[in-house]
Amino acid sequence: MKKMMLVIALLAAGTMAFALGARESMTEDEALAALELKIAELELTDEEAAAVREAFYALEEGGFQARQALRLTEDCLDEGLRTAEMLQLSEQVRLRTKDGDSLEKLEEMVRERIRTAARTGGNGKGQAPGGAEGVGAGAGPGTGLKP
């Protein structure tokens, strides 16, 4: 009977430790390591990988936790956003952060870019997605963004 109680107690402790571990925030290093795995999985070029990292850093600078910034960046990659789209995303996040947009508004802007990429087939050829936050929103000549 004592052995059974000990086993149950150990299982309960293990379950609690696992549940707490799942809730802990991810460090930036852990998120970057996961991002590097995704970059390798997709066999991105050095230029594409640099743009992906830039988008991740911009999301973190915008106030997102590392786990959330990683998830948003990976979602963008899954829909085919690559160099130009990721660089535009980085710039838009920084501009909107400077303008005081909330995390909710920033996430909605990113999600809209993802939805637009999904609708257009996410070609990954460096063409900017359209939609509400795409080329037409605050675009200037050359980069597709405000200076």
XYZ file of N, CA and C in Angstrom:
441
model
N 0.821 -1.191 0.000
C 0.000 0.000 0.000
C 0.872 1.266 0.000
N 1.972 1.239 0.777
C 2.856 2.392 0.819
C 3.519 2.618 -0.533
N 3.879 1.518 -1.213
C 4.485 1.646 -2.532
C 3.502 2.279 -3.515
N 2.258 1.872 -3.433
C 1.236 2.423 -4.323
C 1.068 3.929 -4.077
N 1.059 4.350 -2.843
C 0.932 5.772 -2.509
C 2.151 6.550 -2.999
N 3.340 5.933 -2.870
C 4.565 6.578 -3.334
C 4.528 6.767 -4.852
N 4.089 5.743 -5.570
C 3.980 5.829 -7.030
C 2.994 6.914 -7.424
N 1.863 6.966 -6.768
C 0.843 7.987 -7.062
C 1.398 9.382 -6.770
N 2.101 9.524 -5.667
C 2.679 10.823 -5.319
C 3.720 11.251 -6.350
N 4.550 10.311 -6.790
C 5.556 10.630 -7.802
C 4.907 11.003 -9.134
N 3.874 10.270 -9.513
C 3.154 10.602 -10.748
C 2.517 11.992 -10.651
N 1.927 12.298 -9.519
C 1.313 13.616 -9.331
C 2.362 14.714 -9.401
N 3.508 14.486 -8.751
C 4.587 15.484 -8.769
C 5.119 15.671 -10.183
N 5.297 14.570 -10.906
C 5.764 14.657 -12.290
C 4.788 15.396 -13.177
N 3.515 15.119 -13.004
C 2.484 15.799 -13.789
C 2.479 17.294 -13.502
N 2.595 17.660 -12.232
C 2.616 19.078 -11.872
C 3.850 19.762 -12.441
N 4.990 19.087 -12.355
C 6.234 19.674 -12.888
C 6.116 19.873 -14.393
N 5.542 18.903 -15.080
C 5.360 19.019 -16.531
C 4.425 20.175 -16.857
N 3.329 20.290 -16.141
C 2.358 21.359 -16.392
C 2.981 22.727 -16.138
N 3.745 22.857 -15.079
C 4.397 24.133 -14.797
C 5.455 24.447 -15.835
N 6.194 23.438 -16.267
C 7.218 23.633 -17.289
C 6.622 24.101 -18.598
N 5.449 23.610 -18.942
C 4.799 24.006 -20.192
C 4.361 25.465 -20.147
N 4.132 25.989 -18.947
C 3.676 27.373 -18.816
C 4.827 28.372 -18.733
N 6.014 27.895 -18.418
C 7.142 28.806 -18.302
C 7.385 29.508 -19.623
N 7.829 30.724 -19.527
C 8.119 31.450 -20.759
C 9.398 30.925 -21.376
N 9.452 31.051 -22.676
C 10.613 30.596 -23.434
C 11.636 31.722 -23.456
N 12.899 31.364 -23.336
C 13.932 32.386 -23.420
C 14.161 32.747 -24.884
N 14.800 33.870 -25.092
C 15.119 34.286 -26.456
C 16.034 33.268 -27.127
N 17.001 32.737 -26.387
C 17.915 31.743 -26.950
C 17.173 30.477 -27.380
N 16.231 30.033 -26.564
C 15.440 28.851 -26.930
C 14.603 29.120 -28.179
N 14.007 30.307 -28.238
C 13.197 30.663 -29.403
C 14.059 30.748 -30.658
N 15.238 31.352 -30.530
C 16.138 31.445 -31.685
C 16.607 30.066 -32.143
N 16.843 29.166 -31.196
C 17.239 27.800 -31.563
C 16.109 27.111 -32.330
N 14.883 27.285 -31.868
C 13.736 26.706 -32.574
C 13.578 27.336 -33.954
N 13.824 28.632 -34.035
C 13.730 29.327 -35.317
C 14.804 28.823 -36.284
N 15.992 28.575 -35.773
C 17.077 28.042 -36.612
C 16.711 26.663 -37.164
N 16.036 25.861 -36.350
C 15.587 24.556 -36.834
C 14.580 24.717 -37.975
N 13.672 25.674 -37.825
C 12.679 25.932 -38.871
C 13.365 26.426 -40.143
N 14.341 27.297 -39.991
C 15.094 27.816 -41.137
C 15.794 26.670 -41.862
N 16.401 25.767 -41.105
C 17.084 24.616 -41.709
C 16.081 23.683 -42.382
N 14.951 23.474 -41.727
C 13.908 22.597 -42.281
C 13.416 23.104 -43.629
N 13.263 24.426 -43.742
C 12.771 25.026 -44.987
C 13.882 25.271 -45.997
N 15.127 25.015 -45.582
C 16.293 25.211 -46.441
C 16.342 26.630 -47.012
N 16.192 27.606 -46.115
C 16.206 29.002 -46.532
C 17.617 29.454 -46.875
N 17.694 30.435 -47.763
C 18.983 31.027 -48.095
C 19.443 31.884 -46.918
N 20.704 32.300 -46.948
C 21.220 33.166 -45.885
C 20.431 34.470 -45.820
N 20.092 35.023 -46.972
C 19.328 36.270 -47.021
C 17.935 36.079 -46.428
N 17.273 34.986 -46.780
C 15.948 34.710 -46.222
C 16.031 34.500 -44.713
N 17.053 33.755 -44.274
C 17.217 33.491 -42.844
C 17.443 34.783 -42.070
N 18.241 35.689 -42.621
C 18.494 36.970 -41.956
C 17.203 37.782 -41.847
N 16.380 37.757 -42.883
C 15.104 38.488 -42.856
C 14.157 37.878 -41.824
N 14.165 36.565 -41.693
C 13.329 35.883 -40.705
C 13.757 36.275 -39.294
N 15.062 36.259 -39.054
C 15.562 36.663 -37.731
C 15.199 38.112 -37.439
N 15.297 38.963 -38.443
C 14.949 40.380 -38.280
C 13.483 40.535 -37.880
N 12.605 39.760 -38.513
C 11.179 39.809 -38.161
C 10.969 39.360 -36.719
N 11.649 38.298 -36.323
C 11.545 37.813 -34.944
C 11.974 38.894 -33.960
N 13.142 39.517 -34.217
C 13.635 40.569 -33.332
C 12.684 41.760 -33.279
N 12.106 42.127 -34.412
C 11.163 43.252 -34.439
C 9.941 42.939 -33.586
N 9.458 41.707 -33.658
C 8.301 41.320 -32.844
C 8.645 41.364 -31.360
N 9.841 40.922 -31.014
C 10.265 41.010 -29.612
C 10.378 42.460 -29.171
N 10.984 43.291 -30.013
C 11.115 44.714 -29.684
C 9.746 45.365 -29.545
N 8.772 44.833 -30.275
C 7.411 45.353 -30.203
C 6.692 44.982 -28.919
N 7.303 44.084 -28.136
C 6.724 43.740 -26.847
C 6.248 42.307 -26.720
N 6.365 41.516 -27.783
C 5.935 40.131 -27.703
C 6.939 39.308 -26.909
N 6.432 38.347 -26.145
C 7.279 37.377 -25.472
C 7.957 36.526 -26.538
N 9.087 35.927 -26.216
C 9.849 35.133 -27.187
C 9.001 34.028 -27.807
N 8.200 33.333 -27.004
C 7.360 32.240 -27.513
C 6.357 32.752 -28.537
N 5.722 33.887 -28.247
C 4.726 34.461 -29.157
C 5.396 34.982 -30.428
N 6.551 35.623 -30.285
C 7.275 36.115 -31.464
C 7.687 34.940 -32.349
N 8.124 33.853 -31.735
C 8.482 32.653 -32.493
C 7.276 32.097 -33.229
N 6.158 31.997 -32.539
C 4.950 31.435 -33.158
C 4.504 32.270 -34.350
N 4.499 33.582 -34.189
C 4.093 34.457 -35.293
C 5.064 34.350 -36.470
N 6.353 34.312 -36.175
C 7.360 34.198 -37.230
C 7.211 32.872 -37.968
N 7.028 31.787 -37.227
C 6.844 30.485 -37.861
C 5.564 30.439 -38.693
N 4.501 31.078 -38.218
C 3.255 31.132 -38.987
C 3.473 31.855 -40.317
N 4.243 32.929 -40.268
C 4.570 33.654 -41.507
C 5.334 32.750 -42.474
N 6.309 32.037 -41.963
C 7.096 31.125 -42.800
C 6.223 30.024 -43.390
N 5.318 29.492 -42.582
C 4.449 28.415 -43.046
C 3.558 28.853 -44.204
N 3.253 30.143 -44.266
C 2.418 30.651 -45.361
C 3.235 31.188 -46.525
N 4.548 31.055 -46.451
C 5.377 31.390 -47.603
C 5.995 32.775 -47.595
N 5.847 33.542 -46.523
C 6.499 34.842 -46.473
C 8.005 34.631 -46.402
N 8.750 35.409 -47.188
C 10.185 35.248 -47.208
C 10.865 36.604 -47.080
N 11.901 36.862 -47.824
C 12.780 37.998 -47.595
C 12.053 39.330 -47.576
N 11.493 39.745 -48.683
C 10.870 41.076 -48.768
C 9.702 41.204 -47.802
N 8.871 40.161 -47.721
C 7.712 40.219 -46.829
C 8.140 40.315 -45.372
N 9.167 39.553 -45.011
C 9.644 39.569 -43.627
C 10.276 40.912 -43.280
N 11.019 41.489 -44.215
C 11.614 42.803 -43.962
C 10.540 43.871 -43.852
N 9.514 43.797 -44.702
C 8.406 44.739 -44.606
C 7.666 44.567 -43.284
N 7.463 43.331 -42.884
C 6.807 43.052 -41.618
C 7.602 43.662 -40.469
N 8.912 43.487 -40.494
C 9.775 44.052 -39.451
C 9.609 45.557 -39.365
N 9.656 46.204 -40.516
C 9.539 47.659 -40.552
C 8.167 48.122 -40.071
N 7.109 47.434 -40.504
C 5.765 47.803 -40.074
C 5.592 47.629 -38.569
N 6.130 46.547 -38.015
C 6.030 46.329 -36.568
C 6.743 47.456 -35.834
N 7.925 47.819 -36.290
C 8.671 48.895 -35.621
C 7.949 50.234 -35.730
N 7.427 50.540 -36.909
C 6.695 51.799 -37.088
C 5.442 51.842 -36.222
N 4.711 50.762 -36.220
C 3.465 50.731 -35.451
C 3.733 50.703 -33.952
N 4.850 50.099 -33.544
C 5.229 50.139 -32.137
C 5.554 51.572 -31.736
N 6.305 52.256 -32.593
C 6.646 53.656 -32.331
C 5.384 54.517 -32.243
N 4.366 54.167 -33.052
C 3.095 54.901 -33.035
C 2.227 54.539 -31.833
N 2.661 53.533 -31.058
C 1.942 53.184 -29.839
C 0.884 52.107 -29.999
N 0.925 51.347 -31.092
C -0.049 50.269 -31.259
C 0.114 49.225 -30.160
N -1.001 48.664 -29.757
C -0.989 47.611 -28.740
C -0.515 46.298 -29.345
N -0.192 45.346 -28.476
C 0.200 44.019 -28.945
C -0.925 43.374 -29.748
N -2.149 43.622 -29.338
C -3.292 43.053 -30.057
C -3.353 43.586 -31.484
N -3.139 44.885 -31.647
C -3.154 45.473 -32.988
C -1.981 44.982 -33.824
N -0.829 44.854 -33.191
C 0.338 44.339 -33.911
C 0.094 42.903 -34.365
N -0.452 42.090 -33.475
C -0.716 40.702 -33.848
C -1.748 40.631 -34.967
N -2.757 41.462 -34.901
C -3.770 41.466 -35.968
C -3.147 41.864 -37.304
N -2.236 42.820 -37.304
C -1.555 43.210 -38.535
C -0.759 42.029 -39.104
N -0.045 41.313 -38.229
C 0.723 40.151 -38.672
C -0.222 39.074 -39.201
N -1.295 38.814 -38.486
C -2.269 37.797 -38.908
C -2.893 38.172 -40.262
N -3.125 39.454 -40.472
C -3.682 39.888 -41.763
C -2.690 39.604 -42.883
N -1.420 39.833 -42.640
C -0.398 39.506 -43.650
C -0.376 38.004 -43.921
N -0.526 37.209 -42.877
C -0.552 35.757 -43.041
C -1.780 35.341 -43.850
N -2.944 35.924 -43.515
C -4.165 35.601 -44.272
C -4.023 35.999 -45.730
N -3.421 37.162 -45.968
C -3.227 37.628 -47.346
C -2.310 36.680 -48.100
N -1.247 36.249 -47.457
C -0.325 35.308 -48.101
C -1.040 33.999 -48.410
N -1.891 33.551 -47.501
C -2.634 32.309 -47.723
C -3.583 32.456 -48.908
N -4.237 33.625 -49.012
C -5.174 33.855 -50.134
C -4.445 33.940 -51.460
N -3.235 34.503 -51.460
C -2.501 34.685 -52.714
C -1.560 33.526 -53.003
N -1.573 32.528 -52.144
C -0.742 31.358 -52.385
C 0.630 31.437 -51.771
N 0.959 32.517 -51.067
C 2.240 32.634 -50.371
C 3.410 32.185 -51.222
N 3.649 32.904 -52.316
C 4.642 32.450 -53.283
C 6.073 32.496 -52.797
N 6.358 33.271 -51.755
C 7.714 33.315 -51.221
C 8.728 33.911 -52.174
N 8.293 34.643 -53.175
C 9.201 35.218 -54.166
C 9.584 36.652 -53.840
N 9.250 37.100 -52.642
C 9.660 38.436 -52.249
C 8.694 39.521 -52.675
N 7.512 39.138 -53.117
C 6.521 40.140 -53.474
C 5.674 40.423 -52.253
N 5.399 41.691 -52.054
C 4.677 42.085 -50.857
C 3.235 41.640 -50.942
N 2.696 41.104 -49.844
C 1.292 40.773 -49.845
C 0.472 42.051 -49.846
N -0.695 41.992 -50.392
C -1.584 43.159 -50.440
C -2.385 43.252 -49.176
N -3.667 43.504 -49.304
C -4.540 43.566 -48.145
C -4.413 44.890 -47.425
N -5.098 44.951 -46.290
C -5.206 46.197 -45.549
C -3.857 46.731 -45.086
N -2.936 45.834 -44.757
C -1.655 46.294 -44.236
C -0.521 46.089 -45.231
N -0.836 45.752 -46.428
C 0.185 45.446 -47.414
C 0.728 46.671 -48.098
N 0.999 46.575 -49.369
C 1.687 47.604 -50.127
C 0.978 48.939 -50.066
N -0.328 48.958 -50.135
C -1.047 50.226 -50.200
C -1.072 51.007 -48.911
N -0.840 50.365 -47.777
C -0.958 51.041 -46.489
C 0.355 51.724 -46.125
N 0.398 53.022 -46.276
C 1.582 53.791 -45.875
C 2.794 53.503 -46.729
N 2.590 53.108 -47.946
C 3.720 52.727 -48.793
C 4.369 53.963 -49.388
N 5.664 53.915 -49.487
C 6.415 54.958 -50.159
C 7.165 54.328 -51.311
N 7.801 55.108 -52.141
C 8.510 54.525 -53.271
C 9.706 53.705 -52.820
N 10.040 52.714 -53.584
C 11.243 51.921 -53.314
C 10.993 50.744 -52.419
N 10.823 50.946 -51.132
C 10.732 49.839 -50.197
C 9.312 49.366 -49.968
N 8.314 50.145 -50.354
C 6.945 49.777 -50.056
C 6.559 50.192 -48.654
N 7.382 51.023 -48.007
C 7.102 51.468 -46.649
C 7.387 52.954 -46.519
N 6.832 53.508 -45.441
C 7.148 54.901 -45.135
C 8.606 55.018 -44.725
N 9.254 56.132 -45.019
C 10.639 56.316 -44.554
C 10.694 56.443 -43.048
